[in-house]
Amino acid sequence: MPWKRKHLIDVDDWEREDFELLLEQTSNMDSILDRSIKKAPALRGKIVVNIFYEPSTRTRTSFEIAGKLLSADVINWTASGSSAAKGESLRDTIWTLEAMGADAVVIRHGEVGVPYYLAEKLKKASVINGGDGTHAHPTQALLDLYTAWRELGSLDGKKVAIVGDILHSRVARSDIYAFKAVGAEVCLSGPSTLMPTDINSLNATYEPNIAEAIDGADVVYMLRIQRERQDAGLFPSLDEYHKRYGLTDKLLGKAKKGALVMHPGPINRGVEIASSVADGPQSFILKQVRAGVAVRMALLYLMLGGVKE
Amino acid sequence: MTKKILMVAEEMDRTISRIAYEVAEHLKGLDDVVIVGVQRRGVSLAKRLQKSFRDMDGVEVPMGELDITLYRDDLTLLQDQPLVRSTSVPVNITGKRILLVDDVIFTGRTVRAALDALMDLGRPSLVQLAVLVDRNNRELPIHPDYVGLKISTDKSDVVEVRVKEWDGDDQVILWEDGGER
């Protein structure tokens, strides 16, 4: 199946075969990371611009490494040090990108829909959503999917428990879609104040009791708790949250033997996850980071290799 | 459109055996030799060469698979870019004698890419090239060391090497006049 997508705004319009193609391509990119010379010339002469209006060392660096391993020239714009801080409008930024001859633009923005707007306006460049507001974080979902797929093989009938702040999580939304598309069951858990009101439309079950939610799970996916949610009164205290929803070794015992513990990072030790679990043998958190590079290599290759109509 | 059968299954078998003998003779034995097939049909032929060496000398020559997609020099010219396949060479190739295997040599650009890909895996002491069909029309100064069949073709012709593993049968077909099939 040939790759025809010019942009990646979200994965909610992807079919199962799109995910399968990307998983296979990622697997082949992953093997490059084991070589002593981790570089291939496929994207030589291509320009990738990372524009991050929100801080994210992990995602930005991952895109930067991915582009560089495929020999693209990668330029980083961060909002604090860029013309955005001087008041340049998004429209002016687009003209600048066009004039510079960018082939791909990776954008993270606090507002929902900015990547879509960019994709509409940019004539030449491919746009990759590096996270927009609470809407979507497609590359995180793809690296999560790859990490689980690589370890478990087929995800048909596998149980994935996603625990934490679903309401504000763009990761959760994209993950639910990706895991469901390849045949997994998704169960959400967390305080009801952190659940979206349209939970039924997410196509996942909700189990307020975390022990029940992770019972027999193949993957336990813990979301990061943002401290400002406590200030907003959505849960009483971080300690209280840890007692009710923090993943401890004892709680993890409820999941399937050898279940994968995943987290999008950065982790709050002692809040959503105990240190012993985060550093334990079932933790796949660092494997997710590595998978992030391979997934982004596969995406950049598929989106920039060859001429697109 | 004219279809000419250049080789049938038995001829392919015989040709591969003959190349195996030539390699063993020319390299004065198979010590430190690693066979590397270029994805995809080169891999099928490499496996057969490996079997020929086994039948001939009882030697198990290590074999790997090389994907050259990321090393092509024409990616930006293609409407549909090729998908990346796996590269797996099970031994460290530094200091080894590499027998690179592909089905057809045409412009020489695939071999150039294969050499680049190979050098990123290590530094072999020697690389030689074996192809089933040399159809001429080179665009780069690259030539095979072992050739099954050498023919002159027009640039618009298509040489199709069919292998059981991928195509269901073994044969080599020349499609003349634009290669319409």
Short mmCIF file of C-alpha atoms in Angstrom, two decimals:
data_model
loop_
_atom_site.label_atom_id
_atom_site.label_comp_id
_atom_site.label_asym_id
_atom_site.label_seq_id
_atom_site.Cartn_x
_atom_site.Cartn_y
_atom_site.Cartn_z
CA MET A 1 0.00 0.00 0.00
CA PRO A 2 1.60 3.28 -1.08
CA TRP A 3 1.77 6.21 1.35
CA LYS A 4 -0.23 9.18 0.12
CA ARG A 5 -0.65 11.39 3.18
CA LYS A 6 1.00 14.77 3.01
CA HIS A 7 0.27 15.83 6.60
CA LEU A 8 -0.18 14.25 10.00
CA ILE A 9 -2.69 16.21 12.04
CA ASP A 10 -4.25 13.31 13.93
CA VAL A 11 -4.56 9.55 13.61
CA ASP A 12 -8.35 9.52 13.93
CA ASP A 13 -8.75 9.18 10.16
CA TRP A 14 -6.24 6.33 9.90
CA GLU A 15 -7.31 2.84 8.93
CA ARG A 16 -5.86 -0.29 10.45
CA GLU A 17 -3.60 -0.80 7.41
CA ASP A 18 -2.14 2.70 7.84
CA PHE A 19 -1.09 1.78 11.36
CA GLU A 20 0.29 -1.57 10.22
CA LEU A 21 2.34 0.02 7.45
CA LEU A 22 3.79 2.54 9.89
CA LEU A 23 4.61 -0.16 12.44
CA GLU A 24 6.50 -2.14 9.83
CA GLN A 25 8.39 0.91 8.59
CA THR A 26 9.22 1.90 12.17
CA SER A 27 10.57 -1.56 12.86
CA ASN A 28 12.97 -1.22 9.92
CA MET A 29 14.05 2.25 11.07
CA ASP A 30 14.51 0.92 14.61
CA SER A 31 17.24 -1.42 13.40
CA ILE A 32 19.26 1.60 12.20
CA LEU A 33 19.48 2.73 15.86
CA ASP A 34 21.48 -0.41 16.67
CA ARG A 35 24.17 0.28 14.08
CA SER A 36 27.49 1.90 14.82
CA ILE A 37 26.80 4.41 12.04
CA LYS A 38 23.27 5.55 12.77
CA LYS A 39 22.75 7.59 9.65
CA ALA A 40 21.27 7.16 6.19
CA PRO A 41 21.15 9.72 3.37
CA ALA A 42 17.45 9.35 2.48
CA LEU A 43 16.37 12.92 3.33
CA ARG A 44 19.53 14.70 2.28
CA GLY A 45 18.70 18.23 1.17
CA LYS A 46 15.34 18.33 2.98
CA ILE A 47 14.62 20.99 5.58
CA VAL A 48 12.60 20.13 8.68
CA VAL A 49 11.58 22.97 10.98
CA ASN A 50 10.50 22.23 14.54
CA ILE A 51 8.31 25.00 15.92
CA PHE A 52 7.49 24.59 19.58
CA TYR A 53 5.21 27.17 21.12
CA GLU A 54 5.05 24.98 24.24
CA PRO A 55 8.14 23.56 25.89
CA SER A 56 8.84 19.92 25.16
CA THR A 57 12.42 18.79 25.19
CA ARG A 58 11.50 15.17 24.63
CA THR A 59 9.32 15.47 21.53
CA ARG A 60 11.42 18.22 19.96
CA THR A 61 14.69 16.37 20.49
CA SER A 62 13.18 13.16 19.20
CA PHE A 63 12.12 14.87 15.96
CA GLU A 64 15.50 16.52 15.71
CA ILE A 65 17.38 13.24 16.06
CA ALA A 66 15.01 11.45 13.68
CA GLY A 67 15.51 14.09 10.99
CA LYS A 68 19.25 14.17 11.44
CA LEU A 69 19.62 10.38 11.31
CA LEU A 70 18.01 10.53 7.88
CA SER A 71 20.33 13.42 6.89
CA ALA A 72 17.69 16.17 6.80
CA ASP A 73 18.65 19.65 7.97
CA VAL A 74 16.68 20.27 11.15
CA ILE A 75 16.07 23.76 12.48
CA ASN A 76 14.48 24.41 15.87
CA TRP A 77 12.29 27.38 16.65
CA THR A 78 11.18 27.76 20.22
CA ALA A 79 8.56 30.34 21.02
CA SER A 80 10.55 31.98 23.80
CA GLY A 81 13.56 32.72 21.65
CA SER A 82 11.81 33.32 18.36
CA SER A 83 9.93 36.03 16.58
CA ALA A 84 6.74 34.60 18.09
CA ALA A 85 7.87 36.13 21.37
CA LYS A 86 8.21 39.42 19.50
CA GLY A 87 4.60 39.22 18.44
CA GLU A 88 4.88 37.71 14.94
CA SER A 89 1.55 36.32 13.87
CA LEU A 90 1.12 32.73 12.82
CA ARG A 91 0.36 33.93 9.31
CA ASP A 92 3.68 35.76 9.09
CA THR A 93 5.43 32.68 10.45
CA ILE A 94 3.88 30.66 7.63
CA TRP A 95 5.15 33.08 4.98
CA THR A 96 8.58 32.91 6.55
CA LEU A 97 8.56 29.10 6.48
CA GLU A 98 7.45 29.15 2.86
CA ALA A 99 10.22 31.58 1.92
CA MET A 100 12.82 29.46 3.70
CA GLY A 101 11.78 26.42 1.68
CA ALA A 102 10.81 24.19 4.59
CA ASP A 103 9.87 20.67 3.47
CA ALA A 104 8.31 19.66 6.78
CA VAL A 105 7.09 21.62 9.76
CA VAL A 106 6.61 19.99 13.13
CA ILE A 107 4.44 22.17 15.30
CA ARG A 108 3.45 22.05 18.94
CA HIS A 109 0.94 24.63 20.08
CA GLY A 110 -1.26 25.16 23.10
CA GLU A 111 -4.26 25.91 20.90
CA VAL A 112 -6.31 23.19 19.27
CA GLY A 113 -6.29 23.32 15.48
CA VAL A 114 -3.08 25.24 14.83
CA PRO A 115 -1.44 22.32 12.93
CA TYR A 116 -4.57 22.06 10.79
CA TYR A 117 -4.45 25.79 10.06
CA LEU A 118 -0.79 25.50 9.07
CA ALA A 119 -1.50 22.54 6.80
CA GLU A 120 -4.23 24.56 5.09
CA LYS A 121 -2.01 27.56 4.48
CA LEU A 122 1.37 26.07 3.67
CA LYS A 123 1.67 25.34 -0.04
CA LYS A 124 4.69 23.09 -0.04
CA ALA A 125 5.62 21.76 3.37
CA SER A 126 4.19 18.73 5.13
CA VAL A 127 2.83 19.49 8.59
CA ILE A 128 3.24 17.16 11.54
CA ASN A 129 1.28 17.78 14.70
CA GLY A 130 3.63 17.64 17.68
CA GLY A 131 0.69 18.15 20.05
CA ASP A 132 -2.09 20.74 19.89
CA GLY A 133 -3.90 21.79 23.05
CA THR A 134 -5.94 18.96 24.49
CA HIS A 135 -6.80 17.72 21.00
CA ALA A 136 -4.22 15.26 19.69
CA HIS A 137 -0.67 14.03 19.94
CA PRO A 138 -0.48 11.59 17.05
CA THR A 139 3.25 10.82 17.11
CA GLN A 140 3.06 9.95 20.81
CA ALA A 141 0.20 7.56 20.04
CA LEU A 142 2.23 5.98 17.24
CA LEU A 143 5.29 5.46 19.40
CA ASP A 144 3.13 4.02 22.19
CA LEU A 145 1.49 1.67 19.73
CA TYR A 146 4.86 0.61 18.32
CA THR A 147 6.32 -0.02 21.79
CA ALA A 148 3.41 -2.31 22.71
CA TRP A 149 3.29 -4.00 19.29
CA ARG A 150 6.99 -4.73 19.31
CA GLU A 151 6.71 -6.42 22.68
CA LEU A 152 3.33 -8.12 22.40
CA GLY A 153 3.05 -8.78 18.66
CA SER A 154 -0.58 -8.61 17.58
CA LEU A 155 -2.68 -6.32 19.76
CA ASP A 156 -5.96 -8.02 18.83
CA GLY A 157 -7.95 -8.63 22.00
CA LYS A 158 -5.23 -7.16 24.24
CA LYS A 159 -6.35 -4.99 27.14
CA VAL A 160 -4.90 -1.51 27.49
CA ALA A 161 -5.67 0.45 30.67
CA ILE A 162 -5.13 4.21 30.46
CA VAL A 163 -5.10 5.84 33.88
CA GLY A 164 -5.11 9.47 34.94
CA ASP A 165 -6.18 12.81 33.55
CA ILE A 166 -8.06 11.80 30.42
CA LEU A 167 -9.91 15.10 30.30
CA HIS A 168 -6.86 17.24 29.56
CA SER A 169 -4.79 14.60 27.78
CA ARG A 170 -4.18 14.84 24.04
CA VAL A 171 -2.08 11.70 24.43
CA ALA A 172 -5.02 9.67 25.75
CA ARG A 173 -7.30 10.72 22.91
CA SER A 174 -4.82 9.73 20.22
CA ASP A 175 -3.83 6.54 22.06
CA ILE A 176 -7.40 5.35 22.44
CA TYR A 177 -7.92 5.72 18.73
CA ALA A 178 -4.66 4.02 17.75
CA PHE A 179 -5.00 1.03 20.08
CA LYS A 180 -8.66 0.49 19.18
CA ALA A 181 -7.85 0.62 15.46
CA VAL A 182 -5.52 -2.36 15.73
CA GLY A 183 -7.93 -4.47 17.76
CA ALA A 184 -7.09 -3.72 21.41
CA GLU A 185 -9.66 -3.03 24.14
CA VAL A 186 -9.16 0.21 26.02
CA CYS A 187 -10.28 0.80 29.61
CA LEU A 188 -9.96 4.26 31.15
CA SER A 189 -9.56 4.99 34.84
CA GLY A 190 -9.03 8.03 37.03
CA PRO A 191 -11.04 10.46 39.13
CA SER A 192 -14.39 11.32 37.56
CA THR A 193 -13.38 15.01 37.70
CA LEU A 194 -10.62 14.20 35.20
CA MET A 195 -12.88 12.36 32.78
CA PRO A 196 -14.39 14.07 29.75
CA THR A 197 -18.15 14.48 29.72
CA ASP A 198 -18.30 12.90 26.29
CA ILE A 199 -16.55 9.78 27.56
CA ASN A 200 -18.98 7.51 25.68
CA SER A 201 -17.87 8.97 22.37
CA LEU A 202 -14.26 7.92 23.06
CA ASN A 203 -15.10 4.30 22.31
CA ALA A 204 -13.52 3.04 25.53
CA THR A 205 -14.90 1.74 28.81
CA TYR A 206 -14.56 3.67 32.08
CA GLU A 207 -13.78 2.02 35.39
CA PRO A 208 -13.32 4.43 38.31
CA ASN A 209 -11.60 1.79 40.44
CA ILE A 210 -8.03 1.52 39.16
CA ALA A 211 -7.56 -2.02 40.49
CA GLU A 212 -10.54 -3.14 38.41
CA ALA A 213 -9.34 -1.15 35.39
CA ILE A 214 -5.91 -2.77 35.29
CA ASP A 215 -7.15 -6.22 36.24
CA GLY A 216 -5.73 -8.55 33.56
CA ALA A 217 -4.38 -5.65 31.48
CA ASP A 218 -1.55 -6.27 29.01
CA VAL A 219 -0.56 -2.60 29.01
CA VAL A 220 -0.90 -0.16 31.91
CA TYR A 221 -0.55 3.37 30.59
CA MET A 222 -0.13 6.03 33.26
CA LEU A 223 -0.74 9.66 32.32
CA ARG A 224 1.12 12.56 33.83
CA ILE A 225 -0.75 14.54 36.45
CA GLN A 226 -0.31 18.24 35.95
CA ARG A 227 0.00 20.08 39.23
CA GLU A 228 -2.21 22.90 38.08
CA ARG A 229 -5.14 20.46 38.07
CA GLN A 230 -4.83 20.19 41.80
CA ASP A 231 -4.80 23.97 42.09
CA ALA A 232 -7.98 23.97 40.03
CA GLY A 233 -9.57 21.72 42.63
CA LEU A 234 -9.98 18.68 40.39
CA PHE A 235 -8.52 16.40 43.08
CA PRO A 236 -7.68 17.06 46.75
CA SER A 237 -3.90 16.56 46.90
CA LEU A 238 -1.01 14.84 45.15
CA ASP A 239 -0.69 12.44 48.09
CA GLU A 240 -4.34 11.62 47.90
CA TYR A 241 -4.04 11.08 44.17
CA HIS A 242 -1.10 8.74 44.65
CA LYS A 243 -3.01 6.72 47.24
CA ARG A 244 -6.03 6.32 44.98
CA TYR A 245 -4.52 6.21 41.51
CA GLY A 246 -0.74 5.92 41.78
CA LEU A 247 0.73 2.79 40.23
CA THR A 248 2.54 0.80 42.93
CA ASP A 249 4.11 -2.65 42.72
CA LYS A 250 1.18 -4.10 44.63
CA LEU A 251 -1.36 -2.57 42.31
CA LEU A 252 0.61 -3.64 39.24
CA GLY A 253 0.23 -7.22 40.49
CA LYS A 254 -3.43 -6.99 39.40
CA ALA A 255 -2.40 -6.62 35.76
CA LYS A 256 -1.42 -9.57 33.59
CA LYS A 257 1.93 -11.12 34.52
CA GLY A 258 4.67 -9.16 32.75
CA ALA A 259 2.29 -6.38 31.71
CA LEU A 260 3.95 -3.37 30.10
CA VAL A 261 4.04 -0.17 32.14
CA MET A 262 4.05 2.88 29.91
CA HIS A 263 4.04 6.64 30.44
CA PRO A 264 4.42 9.53 27.98
CA GLY A 265 6.89 11.31 30.26
CA PRO A 266 8.08 13.28 32.01
CA ILE A 267 7.02 11.27 35.06
CA ASN A 268 6.03 12.60 38.46
CA ARG A 269 7.60 10.05 40.76
CA GLY A 270 5.40 9.31 43.72
CA VAL A 271 2.34 10.88 42.11
CA GLU A 272 0.97 8.84 39.20
CA ILE A 273 3.71 6.24 39.46
CA ALA A 274 5.92 4.91 42.25
CA SER A 275 9.66 5.10 41.61
CA SER A 276 10.03 1.34 42.05
CA VAL A 277 7.55 0.77 39.20
CA ALA A 278 9.00 3.49 36.96
CA ASP A 279 12.46 1.93 37.32
CA GLY A 280 11.22 -1.66 37.57
CA PRO A 281 11.56 -4.53 35.12
CA GLN A 282 8.10 -3.95 33.64
CA SER A 283 8.75 -0.30 32.84
CA PHE A 284 8.86 0.41 29.11
CA ILE A 285 9.21 4.15 29.57
CA LEU A 286 12.73 4.37 28.14
CA LYS A 287 11.83 1.99 25.33
CA GLN A 288 9.05 4.44 24.45
CA VAL A 289 11.63 7.20 24.16
CA ARG A 290 13.71 5.14 21.74
CA ALA A 291 10.60 4.12 19.81
CA GLY A 292 9.82 7.83 19.46
CA VAL A 293 12.93 8.34 17.35
CA ALA A 294 12.20 5.33 15.11
CA VAL A 295 8.53 6.30 14.62
CA ARG A 296 9.46 9.84 13.68
CA MET A 297 12.11 8.58 11.25
CA ALA A 298 9.47 6.42 9.58
CA LEU A 299 7.01 9.32 9.40
CA LEU A 300 9.51 11.82 8.03
CA TYR A 301 10.65 9.27 5.47
CA LEU A 302 7.12 8.43 4.36
CA MET A 303 6.06 12.07 4.22
CA LEU A 304 9.17 13.53 2.57
CA GLY A 305 10.56 10.69 0.47
CA GLY A 306 9.35 10.86 -3.10
CA VAL A 307 7.20 13.47 -4.82
CA LYS A 308 3.70 14.02 -3.47
CA GLU A 309 0.91 15.39 -5.62
CA MET B 1 5.23 -5.53 -26.72
CA THR B 2 7.31 -8.63 -27.22
CA LYS B 3 7.90 -11.23 -24.57
CA LYS B 4 11.07 -13.29 -24.70
CA ILE B 5 11.90 -15.95 -22.16
CA LEU B 6 15.60 -15.56 -21.37
CA MET B 7 15.86 -18.32 -18.76
CA VAL B 8 13.62 -21.05 -17.42
CA ALA B 9 13.86 -22.62 -13.97
CA GLU B 10 16.48 -25.28 -14.81
CA GLU B 11 18.68 -22.72 -16.55
CA MET B 12 18.44 -20.44 -13.51
CA ASP B 13 19.52 -23.34 -11.26
CA ARG B 14 22.44 -24.22 -13.51
CA THR B 15 23.51 -20.57 -13.78
CA ILE B 16 23.52 -20.10 -10.02
CA SER B 17 25.59 -23.27 -9.53
CA ARG B 18 28.04 -22.06 -12.16
CA ILE B 19 28.37 -18.65 -10.44
CA ALA B 20 28.98 -20.45 -7.13
CA TYR B 21 31.87 -22.40 -8.67
CA GLU B 22 33.31 -19.26 -10.25
CA VAL B 23 33.20 -17.41 -6.92
CA ALA B 24 34.88 -20.25 -5.01
CA GLU B 25 37.58 -20.53 -7.65
CA HIS B 26 38.20 -16.83 -8.02
CA LEU B 27 38.27 -16.16 -4.26
CA LYS B 28 40.40 -19.28 -3.71
CA GLY B 29 38.01 -20.68 -1.14
CA LEU B 30 35.18 -19.29 0.91
CA ASP B 31 36.98 -18.26 4.09
CA ASP B 32 35.70 -14.97 5.50
CA VAL B 33 33.10 -14.68 2.74
CA VAL B 34 29.68 -13.21 3.59
CA ILE B 35 26.88 -13.27 1.02
CA VAL B 36 24.70 -10.16 1.04
CA GLY B 37 21.53 -10.16 -1.05
CA VAL B 38 19.92 -6.90 -2.14
CA GLN B 39 16.23 -6.79 -1.17
CA ARG B 40 14.11 -8.40 -2.48
CA ARG B 41 14.97 -10.73 -5.34
CA GLY B 42 18.69 -10.47 -4.70
CA VAL B 43 17.97 -12.07 -1.33
CA SER B 44 16.28 -15.05 -2.99
CA LEU B 45 19.26 -15.52 -5.30
CA ALA B 46 21.71 -15.08 -2.40
CA LYS B 47 19.96 -17.90 -0.53
CA ARG B 48 20.38 -20.15 -3.55
CA LEU B 49 24.05 -19.28 -3.82
CA GLN B 50 24.41 -20.09 -0.14
CA LYS B 51 22.81 -23.48 -0.82
CA SER B 52 25.13 -24.06 -3.80
CA PHE B 53 28.16 -23.41 -1.60
CA ARG B 54 26.75 -25.84 0.97
CA ASP B 55 26.16 -28.52 -1.69
CA MET B 56 29.54 -27.89 -3.27
CA ASP B 57 31.89 -27.67 -0.30
CA GLY B 58 29.71 -28.43 2.70
CA VAL B 59 30.49 -24.88 3.82
CA GLU B 60 27.86 -22.69 5.54
CA VAL B 61 28.63 -19.21 4.26
CA PRO B 62 26.91 -16.52 6.38
CA MET B 63 24.23 -14.58 4.55
CA GLY B 64 22.56 -11.22 5.12
CA GLU B 65 19.87 -9.05 3.58
CA LEU B 66 20.44 -5.47 2.54
CA ASP B 67 17.77 -2.84 1.93
CA ILE B 68 18.98 0.08 -0.15
CA THR B 69 15.86 2.24 -0.08
CA LEU B 70 17.31 4.87 2.25
CA TYR B 71 20.38 5.16 0.02
CA ARG B 72 18.71 5.72 -3.34
CA ASP B 73 19.70 8.88 -5.20
CA ASP B 74 16.36 9.25 -6.96
CA LEU B 75 13.90 9.44 -4.03
CA THR B 76 12.84 12.97 -4.87
CA LEU B 77 12.15 11.95 -8.47
CA LEU B 78 9.72 9.21 -7.54
CA GLN B 79 5.97 9.67 -7.29
CA ASP B 80 5.66 6.82 -4.82
CA GLN B 81 8.68 6.29 -2.64
CA PRO B 82 9.61 2.68 -1.99
CA LEU B 83 8.93 1.31 1.47
CA VAL B 84 11.90 0.57 3.65
CA ARG B 85 12.54 -3.14 4.10
CA SER B 86 14.68 -4.81 6.66
CA THR B 87 18.44 -4.89 6.61
CA SER B 88 19.86 -7.76 8.58
CA VAL B 89 23.44 -8.83 8.23
CA PRO B 90 24.10 -11.29 11.05
CA VAL B 91 27.88 -10.92 11.23
CA ASN B 92 30.26 -8.01 11.57
CA ILE B 93 31.36 -7.38 7.99
CA THR B 94 34.55 -5.51 8.88
CA GLY B 95 37.49 -7.37 7.34
CA LYS B 96 35.18 -9.82 5.57
CA ARG B 97 34.98 -10.57 1.85
CA ILE B 98 31.49 -9.60 0.71
CA LEU B 99 29.69 -11.19 -2.20
CA LEU B 100 26.94 -8.74 -3.07
CA VAL B 101 24.09 -10.39 -4.97
CA ASP B 102 21.33 -8.81 -7.06
CA ASP B 103 19.00 -10.04 -9.75
CA VAL B 104 19.67 -7.48 -12.50
CA ILE B 105 22.29 -4.81 -13.07
CA PHE B 106 21.07 -1.95 -15.26
CA THR B 107 22.10 1.66 -14.60
CA GLY B 108 24.38 0.72 -11.71
CA ARG B 109 22.58 3.07 -9.29
CA THR B 110 21.19 0.28 -7.14
CA VAL B 111 24.67 -1.17 -6.70
CA ARG B 112 26.06 2.26 -5.82
CA ALA B 113 23.36 2.59 -3.15
CA ALA B 114 24.09 -0.94 -1.94
CA LEU B 115 27.78 -0.10 -1.56
CA ASP B 116 26.92 2.99 0.49
CA ALA B 117 24.54 0.97 2.67
CA LEU B 118 27.15 -1.73 3.13
CA MET B 119 29.87 0.72 4.16
CA ASP B 120 27.59 2.04 6.92
CA LEU B 121 27.57 -1.47 8.41
CA GLY B 122 31.35 -1.91 8.52
CA ARG B 123 34.51 -1.93 6.44
CA PRO B 124 34.80 -5.09 4.36
CA SER B 125 38.19 -6.08 2.99
CA LEU B 126 36.69 -6.79 -0.44
CA VAL B 127 33.31 -6.45 -2.15
CA GLN B 128 32.46 -8.35 -5.30
CA LEU B 129 29.22 -8.30 -7.22
CA ALA B 130 27.25 -11.23 -8.64
CA VAL B 131 24.16 -10.67 -10.78
CA LEU B 132 21.90 -13.05 -12.61
CA VAL B 133 21.41 -10.69 -15.57
CA ASP B 134 23.59 -7.84 -16.85
CA ARG B 135 21.42 -5.84 -19.24
CA ASN B 136 23.97 -3.06 -19.95
CA ASN B 137 22.93 0.63 -20.19
CA ARG B 138 25.11 1.65 -17.26
CA GLU B 139 24.96 5.24 -15.98
CA LEU B 140 27.76 4.76 -13.46
CA PRO B 141 31.16 3.06 -13.79
CA ILE B 142 30.11 -0.06 -11.89
CA HIS B 143 30.50 -3.57 -13.25
CA PRO B 144 29.71 -7.02 -11.89
CA ASP B 145 32.36 -9.66 -11.18
CA TYR B 146 30.09 -12.64 -11.84
CA VAL B 147 27.30 -12.59 -14.44
CA GLY B 148 24.70 -15.26 -15.19
CA LEU B 149 23.55 -13.83 -18.50
CA LYS B 150 24.77 -10.77 -20.36
CA ILE B 151 22.41 -9.18 -22.87
CA SER B 152 22.03 -5.89 -24.71
CA THR B 153 18.72 -4.20 -24.08
CA ASP B 154 17.06 -0.95 -24.92
CA LYS B 155 16.50 1.46 -22.02
CA SER B 156 12.76 1.11 -22.40
CA ASP B 157 12.87 -2.69 -22.17
CA VAL B 158 12.04 -4.44 -18.91
CA VAL B 159 13.96 -7.42 -17.61
CA GLU B 160 11.85 -9.34 -15.14
CA VAL B 161 13.50 -11.91 -12.89
CA ARG B 162 10.77 -14.06 -11.35
CA VAL B 163 11.53 -16.15 -8.29
CA LYS B 164 9.37 -18.79 -6.64
CA GLU B 165 9.43 -17.07 -3.25
CA TRP B 166 7.80 -13.88 -4.48
CA ASP B 167 6.37 -14.64 -7.91
CA GLY B 168 5.38 -18.30 -7.76
CA ASP B 169 7.81 -19.46 -10.46
CA ASP B 170 11.42 -19.15 -11.60
CA GLN B 171 12.17 -17.52 -14.93
CA VAL B 172 13.75 -14.50 -16.57
CA ILE B 173 11.65 -12.57 -19.07
CA LEU B 174 12.59 -9.73 -21.42
CA TRP B 175 9.74 -7.38 -22.28
CA GLU B 176 10.70 -5.36 -25.32
CA ASP B 177 9.21 -2.13 -26.69
CA GLY B 178 8.24 -0.23 -23.57
CA GLY B 179 7.80 -3.20 -21.35
CA GLU B 180 3.98 -3.05 -21.47
CA ARG B 181 2.70 -6.15 -19.74
#
